[in-house]
PDB file of C-alpha atoms and ligand atoms in Angstrom:
ATOM      1  CA  MET A   1     -19.710   2.395 -11.834  1.00 45.00           C
ATOM      2  CA  THR A   2     -17.211   0.923 -14.266  1.00 46.00           C
ATOM      3  CA  THR A   3     -16.828  -2.811 -14.528  1.00 45.00           C
ATOM      4  CA  THR A   4     -13.303  -3.974 -15.065  1.00 50.00           C
ATOM      5  CA  VAL A   5     -11.762  -7.367 -15.377  1.00 51.00           C
ATOM      6  CA  PRO A   6      -9.610  -7.706 -12.290  1.00 54.00           C
ATOM      7  CA  LEU A   7      -6.127  -9.046 -12.736  1.00 59.00           C
ATOM      8  CA  ILE A   8      -5.692 -11.822 -10.237  1.00 66.00           C
ATOM      9  CA  TYR A   9      -2.498 -13.630  -9.518  1.00 63.00           C
ATOM     10  CA  ALA A  10      -3.885 -16.917  -8.250  1.00 59.00           C
ATOM     11  CA  PHE A  11      -1.854 -19.474  -6.380  1.00 56.00           C
ATOM     12  CA  PRO A  12      -2.806 -23.085  -5.860  1.00 49.00           C
ATOM     13  CA  GLU A  13      -0.353 -23.259  -3.021  1.00 51.00           C
ATOM     14  CA  PHE A  14       0.242 -20.111  -1.112  1.00 52.00           C
ATOM     15  CA  HIS A  15       3.855 -20.778  -0.239  1.00 54.00           C
ATOM     16  CA  GLY A  16       4.848 -19.286  -3.603  1.00 71.00           C
ATOM     17  CA  VAL A  17       3.112 -15.999  -3.070  1.00 81.00           C
ATOM     18  CA  ALA A  18       5.773 -14.178  -1.067  1.00 88.00           C
ATOM     19  CA  GLU A  19       8.252 -14.710  -3.875  1.00 87.00           C
ATOM     20  CA  ALA A  20       5.744 -13.699  -6.531  1.00 86.00           C
ATOM     21  CA  VAL A  21       4.812 -10.546  -4.633  1.00 92.00           C
ATOM     22  CA  ALA A  22       8.515  -9.778  -4.246  1.00 93.00           C
ATOM     23  CA  ASP A  23       9.106 -10.227  -8.000  1.00 91.00           C
ATOM     24  CA  HIS A  24       6.236  -7.838  -8.645  1.00 91.00           C
ATOM     25  CA  ILE A  25       7.690  -5.290  -6.228  1.00 95.00           C
ATOM     26  CA  VAL A  26      11.163  -5.487  -7.722  1.00 95.00           C
ATOM     27  CA  ALA A  27       9.763  -5.033 -11.233  1.00 93.00           C
ATOM     28  CA  ALA A  28       7.896  -1.927 -10.015  1.00 95.00           C
ATOM     29  CA  GLN A  29      11.037  -0.649  -8.278  1.00 97.00           C
ATOM     30  CA  ASN A  30      13.179  -1.059 -11.376  1.00 95.00           C
ATOM     31  CA  MET A  31      10.651   0.544 -13.669  1.00 94.00           C
ATOM     32  CA  THR A  32      10.142   3.485 -11.341  1.00 94.00           C
ATOM     33  CA  LEU A  33      13.811   4.189 -10.727  1.00 93.00           C
ATOM     34  CA  TYR A  34      14.695   3.852 -14.398  1.00 86.00           C
ATOM     35  CA  ASN A  35      11.816   6.033 -15.642  1.00 82.00           C
ATOM     36  CA  ASN A  36      12.321   8.703 -13.019  1.00 75.00           C
ATOM     37  CA  LEU A  37      16.034   8.906 -13.648  1.00 70.00           C
ATOM     38  CA  ALA A  38      15.387   9.435 -17.336  1.00 71.00           C
ATOM     39  CA  LYS A  39      12.759  12.081 -16.537  1.00 69.00           C
ATOM     40  CA  SER A  40      14.863  14.057 -14.090  1.00 62.00           C
ATOM     41  CA  SER A  41      17.973  14.003 -16.306  1.00 61.00           C
ATOM     42  CA  SER A  42      15.986  15.489 -19.151  1.00 59.00           C
ATOM     43  CA  ALA A  43      14.644  18.389 -17.076  1.00 57.00           C
ATOM     44  CA  ALA A  44      17.195  20.608 -18.803  1.00 59.00           C
ATOM     45  CA  SER A  45      15.255  23.828 -18.397  1.00 62.00           C
ATOM     46  CA  LEU A  46      15.609  23.796 -14.618  1.00 63.00           C
ATOM     47  CA  GLY A  47      18.462  25.518 -12.846  1.00 72.00           C
ATOM     48  CA  ALA A  48      21.264  23.374 -11.450  1.00 72.00           C
ATOM     49  CA  THR A  49      20.047  23.427  -7.833  1.00 71.00           C
ATOM     50  CA  ALA A  50      16.430  22.819  -8.780  1.00 69.00           C
ATOM     51  CA  ARG A  51      17.555  19.989 -11.049  1.00 66.00           C
ATOM     52  CA  LYS A  52      19.550  18.387  -8.266  1.00 67.00           C
ATOM     53  CA  GLU A  53      16.669  18.681  -5.820  1.00 68.00           C
ATOM     54  CA  ARG A  54      14.221  17.254  -8.303  1.00 67.00           C
ATOM     55  CA  LYS A  55      16.553  14.415  -9.157  1.00 66.00           C
ATOM     56  CA  GLN A  56      16.978  13.539  -5.504  1.00 67.00           C
ATOM     57  CA  ARG A  57      13.233  13.597  -5.009  1.00 66.00           C
ATOM     58  CA  GLU A  58      12.305  11.723  -8.135  1.00 69.00           C
ATOM     59  CA  THR A  59      14.868   8.964  -8.144  1.00 84.00           C
ATOM     60  CA  ARG A  60      13.247   7.323  -5.178  1.00 93.00           C
ATOM     61  CA  PHE A  61      10.770   4.498  -4.945  1.00 96.00           C
ATOM     62  CA  LYS A  62       7.805   5.672  -2.892  1.00 97.00           C
ATOM     63  CA  VAL A  63       5.878   2.864  -1.299  1.00 98.00           C
ATOM     64  CA  ALA A  64       3.061   2.778   1.247  1.00 98.00           C
ATOM     65  CA  ILE A  65       2.205  -0.369   3.147  1.00 98.00           C
ATOM     66  CA  SER A  66      -0.687  -1.371   5.356  1.00 98.00           C
ATOM     67  CA  GLY A  67      -0.478  -3.708   8.339  1.00 96.00           C
ATOM     68  CA  GLY A  68      -1.707  -7.177   9.184  1.00 95.00           C
ATOM     69  CA  SER A  69      -0.573 -10.364   7.501  1.00 94.00           C
ATOM     70  CA  LEU A  70       1.014  -8.424   4.630  1.00 96.00           C
ATOM     71  CA  ILE A  71       4.055  -7.606   6.760  1.00 97.00           C
ATOM     72  CA  LYS A  72       4.992 -11.255   7.177  1.00 95.00           C
ATOM     73  CA  ILE A  73       4.626 -11.888   3.450  1.00 94.00           C
ATOM     74  CA  LEU A  74       6.875  -8.930   2.697  1.00 96.00           C
ATOM     75  CA  ARG A  75       9.430 -10.178   5.196  1.00 96.00           C
ATOM     76  CA  GLU A  76       9.433 -13.621   3.606  1.00 94.00           C
ATOM     77  CA  GLY A  77       9.633 -12.276   0.088  1.00 94.00           C
ATOM     78  CA  LEU A  78      11.950  -9.304   0.382  1.00 96.00           C
ATOM     79  CA  LEU A  79      14.577  -9.804   3.039  1.00 95.00           C
ATOM     80  CA  ASP A  80      16.833 -12.269   1.252  1.00 92.00           C
ATOM     81  CA  ARG A  81      16.791 -10.521  -2.095  1.00 93.00           C
ATOM     82  CA  GLU A  82      19.771  -8.684  -3.433  1.00 93.00           C
ATOM     83  CA  ASP A  83      17.916  -6.813  -6.149  1.00 95.00           C
ATOM     84  CA  ILE A  84      16.116  -4.486  -3.762  1.00 96.00           C
ATOM     85  CA  GLU A  85      17.642  -1.028  -3.682  1.00 96.00           C
ATOM     86  CA  TRP A  86      16.596  -0.267  -0.112  1.00 96.00           C
ATOM     87  CA  ALA A  87      18.604   2.944  -0.090  1.00 95.00           C
ATOM     88  CA  LYS A  88      16.253   4.360  -2.729  1.00 96.00           C
ATOM     89  CA  TRP A  89      13.051   3.366  -0.980  1.00 97.00           C
ATOM     90  CA  ASP A  90      10.803   5.803   0.869  1.00 97.00           C
ATOM     91  CA  ILE A  91       8.408   3.719   2.947  1.00 98.00           C
ATOM     92  CA  TYR A  92       5.179   5.234   4.256  1.00 98.00           C
ATOM     93  CA  PHE A  93       2.201   3.718   6.023  1.00 98.00           C
ATOM     94  CA  ALA A  94      -1.196   3.513   4.354  1.00 98.00           C
ATOM     95  CA  ASP A  95      -2.646   3.476   7.830  1.00 98.00           C
ATOM     96  CA  GLU A  96      -1.574   3.260  11.431  1.00 98.00           C
ATOM     97  CA  ARG A  97      -3.158   2.172  14.672  1.00 98.00           C
ATOM     98  CA  LEU A  98      -2.686   4.729  17.429  1.00 98.00           C
ATOM     99  CA  VAL A  99      -0.858   2.536  19.915  1.00 98.00           C
ATOM    100  CA  PRO A 100       2.751   2.672  21.116  1.00 98.00           C
ATOM    101  CA  PHE A 101       5.284   1.331  18.626  1.00 98.00           C
ATOM    102  CA  SER A 102       6.173  -1.380  21.133  1.00 98.00           C
ATOM    103  CA  SER A 103       2.617  -2.774  20.945  1.00 98.00           C
ATOM    104  CA  PRO A 104       2.064  -5.842  18.726  1.00 96.00           C
ATOM    105  CA  GLU A 105      -0.839  -3.825  17.252  1.00 97.00           C
ATOM    106  CA  SER A 106       1.396  -1.098  15.840  1.00 98.00           C
ATOM    107  CA  ASN A 107       1.856  -1.368  12.073  1.00 98.00           C
ATOM    108  CA  TYR A 108       5.149   0.500  12.191  1.00 98.00           C
ATOM    109  CA  GLY A 109       6.281  -1.500  15.232  1.00 98.00           C
ATOM    110  CA  GLN A 110       5.503  -4.761  13.478  1.00 98.00           C
ATOM    111  CA  ALA A 111       7.173  -3.707  10.234  1.00 98.00           C
ATOM    112  CA  LYS A 112      10.219  -2.483  12.156  1.00 98.00           C
ATOM    113  CA  ARG A 113      10.643  -5.733  14.064  1.00 97.00           C
ATOM    114  CA  GLU A 114       9.877  -7.969  11.080  1.00 97.00           C
ATOM    115  CA  ILE A 115      11.537  -6.063   8.246  1.00 97.00           C
ATOM    116  CA  PHE A 116      13.337  -2.780   8.874  1.00 97.00           C
ATOM    117  CA  ASP A 117      15.539  -4.037  11.709  1.00 96.00           C
ATOM    118  CA  ARG A 118      16.556  -7.036   9.622  1.00 95.00           C
ATOM    119  CA  ILE A 119      17.613  -5.226   6.483  1.00 95.00           C
ATOM    120  CA  THR A 120      21.274  -5.981   6.205  1.00 87.00           C
ATOM    121  CA  ALA A 121      21.988  -3.543   3.395  1.00 76.00           C
ATOM    122  CA  GLU A 122      24.329  -0.781   4.533  1.00 83.00           C
ATOM    123  CA  ALA A 123      22.026   1.900   3.257  1.00 83.00           C
ATOM    124  CA  LYS A 124      18.594   1.662   4.814  1.00 92.00           C
ATOM    125  CA  PRO A 125      15.325   2.946   3.377  1.00 97.00           C
ATOM    126  CA  ASN A 126      13.751   6.164   4.597  1.00 97.00           C
ATOM    127  CA  ILE A 127      10.865   5.241   6.866  1.00 98.00           C
ATOM    128  CA  TYR A 128       8.030   7.704   7.443  1.00 98.00           C
ATOM    129  CA  HIS A 129       5.938   6.719  10.458  1.00 98.00           C
ATOM    130  CA  ILE A 130       3.500   8.649  12.631  1.00 98.00           C
ATOM    131  CA  ASP A 131       4.688  10.813  15.521  1.00 98.00           C
ATOM    132  CA  GLU A 132       4.409   8.595  18.598  1.00 98.00           C
ATOM    133  CA  ALA A 133       4.030  11.678  20.791  1.00 98.00           C
ATOM    134  CA  LEU A 134       0.623  12.344  19.183  1.00 98.00           C
ATOM    135  CA  LEU A 135      -1.069   9.024  19.917  1.00 98.00           C
ATOM    136  CA  ASP A 136      -3.636  10.651  22.193  1.00 98.00           C
ATOM    137  CA  ASP A 137      -4.750  13.145  19.586  1.00 98.00           C
ATOM    138  CA  PRO A 138      -5.918  11.386  16.412  1.00 98.00           C
ATOM    139  CA  ASP A 139      -6.618  14.613  14.500  1.00 98.00           C
ATOM    140  CA  GLU A 140      -3.218  16.098  15.326  1.00 98.00           C
ATOM    141  CA  CYS A 141      -1.563  12.829  14.440  1.00 98.00           C
ATOM    142  CA  ALA A 142      -3.314  12.665  11.061  1.00 98.00           C
ATOM    143  CA  ASP A 143      -2.509  16.318  10.339  1.00 98.00           C
ATOM    144  CA  ALA A 144       1.149  15.769  11.194  1.00 98.00           C
ATOM    145  CA  TYR A 145       1.333  12.742   8.912  1.00 98.00           C
ATOM    146  CA  GLU A 146      -0.331  14.693   6.123  1.00 97.00           C
ATOM    147  CA  LYS A 147       2.235  17.450   6.651  1.00 96.00           C
ATOM    148  CA  CYS A 148       4.959  14.842   6.287  1.00 96.00           C
ATOM    149  CA  LEU A 149       3.425  13.772   2.963  1.00 96.00           C
ATOM    150  CA  ILE A 150       3.109  17.372   1.833  1.00 92.00           C
ATOM    151  CA  ASP A 151       6.771  17.996   2.604  1.00 91.00           C
ATOM    152  CA  ASN A 152       7.876  14.946   0.687  1.00 91.00           C
ATOM    153  CA  PHE A 153       5.485  15.021  -2.228  1.00 89.00           C
ATOM    154  CA  ALA A 154       5.893  18.748  -2.644  1.00 70.00           C
ATOM    155  CA  ARG A 155       2.344  20.033  -2.562  1.00 55.00           C
ATOM    156  CA  LYS A 156       3.899  23.450  -2.901  1.00 53.00           C
ATOM    157  CA  ASP A 157       4.740  22.459  -6.489  1.00 59.00           C
ATOM    158  CA  SER A 158       0.961  22.193  -6.976  1.00 68.00           C
ATOM    159  CA  VAL A 159       0.820  18.486  -6.425  1.00 74.00           C
ATOM    160  CA  LYS A 160      -2.881  17.979  -5.738  1.00 88.00           C
ATOM    161  CA  LEU A 161      -2.463  14.418  -4.562  1.00 93.00           C
ATOM    162  CA  PRO A 162       0.628  12.446  -3.643  1.00 94.00           C
ATOM    163  CA  MET A 163       1.378   9.704  -6.141  1.00 95.00           C
ATOM    164  CA  PHE A 164       2.893   6.649  -4.543  1.00 97.00           C
ATOM    165  CA  ASP A 165       4.809   4.411  -6.905  1.00 96.00           C
ATOM    166  CA  LEU A 166       3.353   1.378  -5.208  1.00 98.00           C
ATOM    167  CA  LEU A 167       0.741   0.656  -2.569  1.00 98.00           C
ATOM    168  CA  LEU A 168       0.901  -2.689  -0.826  1.00 98.00           C
ATOM    169  CA  LEU A 169      -2.412  -3.392   0.866  1.00 97.00           C
ATOM    170  CA  GLY A 170      -4.208  -6.173   2.678  1.00 97.00           C
ATOM    171  CA  CYS A 171      -7.947  -6.636   2.612  1.00 95.00           C
ATOM    172  CA  ALA A 172      -9.910  -7.496   5.722  1.00 95.00           C
ATOM    173  CA  PRO A 173     -12.876  -9.889   5.911  1.00 96.00           C
ATOM    174  CA  ASP A 174     -15.212  -6.873   6.254  1.00 96.00           C
ATOM    175  CA  GLY A 175     -13.741  -5.274   3.108  1.00 97.00           C
ATOM    176  CA  HIS A 176     -11.884  -2.481   4.863  1.00 97.00           C
ATOM    177  CA  VAL A 177      -8.689  -1.291   3.268  1.00 98.00           C
ATOM    178  CA  ALA A 178      -5.971   0.633   5.094  1.00 98.00           C
ATOM    179  CA  SER A 179      -8.154   1.954   7.960  1.00 98.00           C
ATOM    180  CA  LEU A 180     -11.078   2.927   5.765  1.00 98.00           C
ATOM    181  CA  PHE A 181     -14.031   0.954   7.089  1.00 97.00           C
ATOM    182  CA  PRO A 182     -17.372   0.233   5.406  1.00 97.00           C
ATOM    183  CA  GLN A 183     -19.814   3.092   5.911  1.00 94.00           C
ATOM    184  CA  HIS A 184     -17.436   5.048   8.108  1.00 95.00           C
ATOM    185  CA  PRO A 185     -17.591   8.810   7.396  1.00 95.00           C
ATOM    186  CA  THR A 186     -13.871   8.875   6.518  1.00 96.00           C
ATOM    187  CA  LEU A 187     -14.723   6.929   3.384  1.00 96.00           C
ATOM    188  CA  ARG A 188     -16.296  10.074   1.933  1.00 95.00           C
ATOM    189  CA  GLU A 189     -13.279  12.320   2.509  1.00 97.00           C
ATOM    190  CA  GLN A 190     -12.423  14.028  -0.771  1.00 95.00           C
ATOM    191  CA  HIS A 191      -9.818  16.646   0.128  1.00 94.00           C
ATOM    192  CA  ALA A 192      -7.529  15.593   2.950  1.00 96.00           C
ATOM    193  CA  TRP A 193      -4.664  13.225   2.207  1.00 97.00           C
ATOM    194  CA  CYS A 194      -4.689  11.660   5.640  1.00 98.00           C
ATOM    195  CA  VAL A 195      -7.482  11.576   8.242  1.00 98.00           C
ATOM    196  CA  ALA A 196      -8.098  10.416  11.787  1.00 98.00           C
ATOM    197  CA  VAL A 197     -10.348   7.428  12.349  1.00 97.00           C
ATOM    198  CA  THR A 198     -12.095   7.121  15.691  1.00 96.00           C
ATOM    199  CA  GLU A 199     -14.529   4.405  16.697  1.00 94.00           C
ATOM    200  CA  ALA A 200     -13.067   1.981  14.180  1.00 96.00           C
ATOM    201  CA  PRO A 201     -15.176  -1.191  14.226  1.00 95.00           C
ATOM    202  CA  LYS A 202     -11.995  -3.251  14.566  1.00 94.00           C
ATOM    203  CA  PRO A 203      -9.737  -2.465  17.536  1.00 95.00           C
ATOM    204  CA  PRO A 204      -7.783  -0.405  18.188  1.00 97.00           C
ATOM    205  CA  ALA A 205     -10.485   2.221  17.804  1.00 97.00           C
ATOM    206  CA  ASN A 206      -8.184   5.144  17.040  1.00 98.00           C
ATOM    207  CA  ARG A 207      -6.190   5.163  13.826  1.00 98.00           C
ATOM    208  CA  ILE A 208      -5.082   7.331  10.968  1.00 98.00           C
ATOM    209  CA  THR A 209      -5.440   6.445   7.326  1.00 98.00           C
ATOM    210  CA  LEU A 210      -4.680   7.689   3.845  1.00 98.00           C
ATOM    211  CA  THR A 211      -7.888   8.637   2.083  1.00 98.00           C
ATOM    212  CA  ILE A 212      -9.638   7.158  -0.927  1.00 98.00           C
ATOM    213  CA  PRO A 213      -8.402   9.856  -3.363  1.00 97.00           C
ATOM    214  CA  VAL A 214      -4.799   9.171  -2.325  1.00 98.00           C
ATOM    215  CA  LEU A 215      -5.133   5.395  -2.545  1.00 98.00           C
ATOM    216  CA  CYS A 216      -6.784   5.612  -5.951  1.00 97.00           C
ATOM    217  CA  HIS A 217      -4.134   8.015  -7.262  1.00 97.00           C
ATOM    218  CA  ALA A 218      -1.207   5.621  -6.750  1.00 97.00           C
ATOM    219  CA  HIS A 219       0.739   4.506  -9.768  1.00 95.00           C
ATOM    220  CA  ARG A 220       0.298   0.852  -8.858  1.00 95.00           C
ATOM    221  CA  VAL A 221      -1.979  -0.733  -6.255  1.00 95.00           C
ATOM    222  CA  THR A 222      -1.306  -4.253  -5.053  1.00 95.00           C
ATOM    223  CA  PHE A 223      -3.578  -6.274  -2.779  1.00 94.00           C
ATOM    224  CA  VAL A 224      -2.251  -9.344  -1.015  1.00 93.00           C
ATOM    225  CA  VAL A 225      -4.958 -11.578   0.423  1.00 92.00           C
ATOM    226  CA  GLU A 226      -4.794 -15.054   1.886  1.00 89.00           C
ATOM    227  CA  GLY A 227      -6.983 -17.522   3.716  1.00 89.00           C
ATOM    228  CA  ALA A 228     -10.461 -19.014   3.658  1.00 91.00           C
ATOM    229  CA  THR A 229     -11.834 -16.270   5.902  1.00 94.00           C
ATOM    230  CA  LYS A 230     -11.312 -13.877   2.981  1.00 94.00           C
ATOM    231  CA  ALA A 231     -13.189 -15.972   0.389  1.00 92.00           C
ATOM    232  CA  PRO A 232     -16.612 -14.308   0.821  1.00 94.00           C
ATOM    233  CA  ILE A 233     -15.182 -10.800   0.705  1.00 95.00           C
ATOM    234  CA  ILE A 234     -13.091 -11.518  -2.386  1.00 91.00           C
ATOM    235  CA  LYS A 235     -16.223 -12.717  -4.140  1.00 88.00           C
ATOM    236  CA  THR A 236     -18.132  -9.602  -3.094  1.00 92.00           C
ATOM    237  CA  ILE A 237     -15.329  -7.269  -4.181  1.00 91.00           C
ATOM    238  CA  MET A 238     -14.990  -8.926  -7.567  1.00 84.00           C
ATOM    239  CA  GLU A 239     -18.664  -9.456  -8.276  1.00 82.00           C
ATOM    240  CA  ARG A 240     -20.606  -6.848  -6.298  1.00 88.00           C
ATOM    241  CA  PRO A 241     -18.719  -3.557  -6.685  1.00 88.00           C
ATOM    242  CA  GLU A 242     -22.015  -1.703  -6.295  1.00 92.00           C
ATOM    243  CA  LYS A 243     -21.937  -2.567  -2.602  1.00 95.00           C
ATOM    244  CA  GLY A 244     -19.289   0.119  -2.282  1.00 95.00           C
ATOM    245  CA  LEU A 245     -16.949  -1.668   0.093  1.00 97.00           C
ATOM    246  CA  PRO A 246     -13.746   0.286   0.679  1.00 97.00           C
ATOM    247  CA  SER A 247     -11.648  -2.326  -1.151  1.00 96.00           C
ATOM    248  CA  SER A 248     -14.078  -2.243  -4.093  1.00 95.00           C
ATOM    249  CA  ILE A 249     -13.864   1.534  -4.249  1.00 96.00           C
ATOM    250  CA  VAL A 250     -10.079   1.326  -4.548  1.00 96.00           C
ATOM    251  CA  ASN A 251     -10.283  -1.583  -6.994  1.00 92.00           C
ATOM    252  CA  ASP A 252     -12.553   0.485  -9.226  1.00 91.00           C
ATOM    253  CA  GLY A 253     -10.988   3.873  -8.597  1.00 94.00           C
ATOM    254  CA  ALA A 254      -7.532   2.654  -9.583  1.00 93.00           C
ATOM    255  CA  ALA A 255      -8.816   0.370 -12.341  1.00 88.00           C
ATOM    256  CA  GLY A 256      -6.089  -0.748 -14.699  1.00 85.00           C
ATOM    257  CA  ARG A 257      -3.396  -0.168 -12.056  1.00 91.00           C
ATOM    258  CA  VAL A 258      -4.531  -2.803  -9.584  1.00 91.00           C
ATOM    259  CA  THR A 259      -3.208  -6.331  -9.135  1.00 88.00           C
ATOM    260  CA  TRP A 260      -4.382  -8.899  -6.647  1.00 88.00           C
ATOM    261  CA  PHE A 261      -2.300 -11.664  -5.165  1.00 88.00           C
ATOM    262  CA  VAL A 262      -4.818 -14.088  -3.772  1.00 85.00           C
ATOM    263  CA  ASP A 263      -4.300 -17.625  -2.532  1.00 81.00           C
ATOM    264  CA  ASP A 264      -6.403 -20.594  -3.407  1.00 78.00           C
ATOM    265  CA  LEU A 265      -8.375 -20.535  -0.179  1.00 83.00           C
ATOM    266  CA  ALA A 266      -9.404 -16.917  -0.570  1.00 86.00           C
ATOM    267  CA  LEU A 267     -10.469 -17.669  -4.136  1.00 80.00           C
ATOM    268  CA  THR A 268     -12.716 -20.599  -3.232  1.00 78.00           C
ATOM    269  CA  ASP A 269     -15.930 -18.676  -3.804  1.00 78.00           C
ATOM    270  CA  VAL A 270     -14.926 -17.136  -7.121  1.00 75.00           C
ATOM    271  CA  PHE A 271     -13.459 -20.262  -8.674  1.00 59.00           C
ATOM    272  CA  VAL A 272     -16.930 -21.231  -9.860  1.00 54.00           C
ATOM    273  CA  THR A 273     -17.048 -18.109 -11.965  1.00 55.00           C
ATOM    274  CA  LYS A 274     -13.353 -17.844 -12.674  1.00 53.00           C
ATOM    275  CA  LYS A 275     -13.839 -17.457 -16.407  1.00 53.00           C
ATOM    276  CA  LYS A 276     -14.764 -13.863 -15.631  1.00 53.00           C
ATOM    277  CA  TYR A 277     -11.298 -13.121 -14.340  1.00 57.00           C
ATOM    278  CA  LYS A 278      -7.992 -12.749 -15.992  1.00 54.00           C
ATOM    279  CA  PHE A 279      -5.686 -15.044 -14.078  1.00 57.00           C
ATOM    280  CA  LEU A 280      -2.127 -14.071 -14.691  1.00 52.00           C
ATOM    281  CA  ILE A 281      -0.711 -17.055 -12.919  1.00 48.00           C
ATOM    282  CA  SER A 282      -3.272 -19.776 -12.788  1.00 42.00           C
ATOM    283  CA  GLU A 283      -3.511 -23.287 -11.536  1.00 40.00           C
ATOM    284  CA  SER A 284      -0.431 -24.744 -13.151  1.00 37.00           C
TER     285      SER A 284
HETATM  286  O1  6PG B   1      -4.094  -1.733  10.368  1.00 89.64           O
HETATM  287  C1  6PG B   1      -4.875  -2.412   9.772  1.00 89.64           C
HETATM  288  O2  6PG B   1      -5.919  -2.862  10.280  1.00 89.64           O
HETATM  289  C2  6PG B   1      -4.521  -2.780   8.392  1.00 89.64           C
HETATM  290  O3  6PG B   1      -3.713  -1.935   7.732  1.00 89.64           O
HETATM  291  C3  6PG B   1      -5.651  -3.343   7.588  1.00 89.64           C
HETATM  292  O4  6PG B   1      -6.113  -2.605   6.521  1.00 89.64           O
HETATM  293  C4  6PG B   1      -5.211  -4.715   7.123  1.00 89.64           C
HETATM  294  O5  6PG B   1      -4.455  -4.620   5.958  1.00 89.64           O
HETATM  295  C5  6PG B   1      -6.402  -5.586   6.911  1.00 89.64           C
HETATM  296  O6  6PG B   1      -7.142  -5.627   8.111  1.00 89.64           O
HETATM  297  C6  6PG B   1      -6.020  -6.986   6.527  1.00 89.64           C
HETATM  298  O7  6PG B   1      -5.305  -7.554   7.568  1.00 89.64           O
HETATM  299  P1  6PG B   1      -4.941  -9.071   7.539  1.00 89.64           P
HETATM  300  O8  6PG B   1      -4.123  -9.286   6.301  1.00 89.64           O
HETATM  301  O9  6PG B   1      -4.147  -9.320   8.785  1.00 89.64           O
HETATM  302  O10 6PG B   1      -6.219  -9.818   7.501  1.00 89.64           O
END
């Protein structure tokens, strides 16, 4: 297993993190839209229709988000900003809990109430959520969501894995990421883009999740982690990658493309060894 020096954005006081995460997201948005525009304009060999289609597809910012406390941080950081081009965003879910959207447990439901419904921009982002009619059939639900990804990431153009421009992920105290749980068989999935999770150790038991290959293939992966309850797991992820926790697998698998936004409390246990880390924003 490779050892990498994690990039950690560390905050002595967490109230600044929503803004810092938002700055990071806007930088990623601008870079993606600018680069993709340049790329699609130079695709001169394509026919006019193909060029138009490709341009429409490529000049979008493709983001996947997980649930939990991340949603509130995104709401705090993103809603008041004017430099977010919501109309060019395609928002997917890294995982979803199979409960009605009206439930407080629903990732889409929470994101809708906290963020999507409050976007004042005239042009809204495209939101890709699960099919609520398939809640009782986890496999069908996962297959349908994978089909949605295939349609939008054009597997027919021999795309082997979808490449999100940005993943925004939380990390749970047990080290699970999206809905990939430690030692759960879904962790070993190598081919599917999206799978059903049943008997999840954290309720609700039924979920769907993007798989490790998809998470590790993203252009940029961002973890946002706060609170003292996360301190032990942050230490384990940073210092014991051989334990193979889901978050460690993504941290290693996307090495060089991963950034962590971690508050002071969650860093308590690694501060003693902080010289090992590259702190981009440190204690000043
Ligand atoms: O649906 C889920 O369970 C989430 O997507 C999950 O992966 C979440 O990101 C972590 O559990 C962290 O959640 P907290 O930030 O709320 O601790």
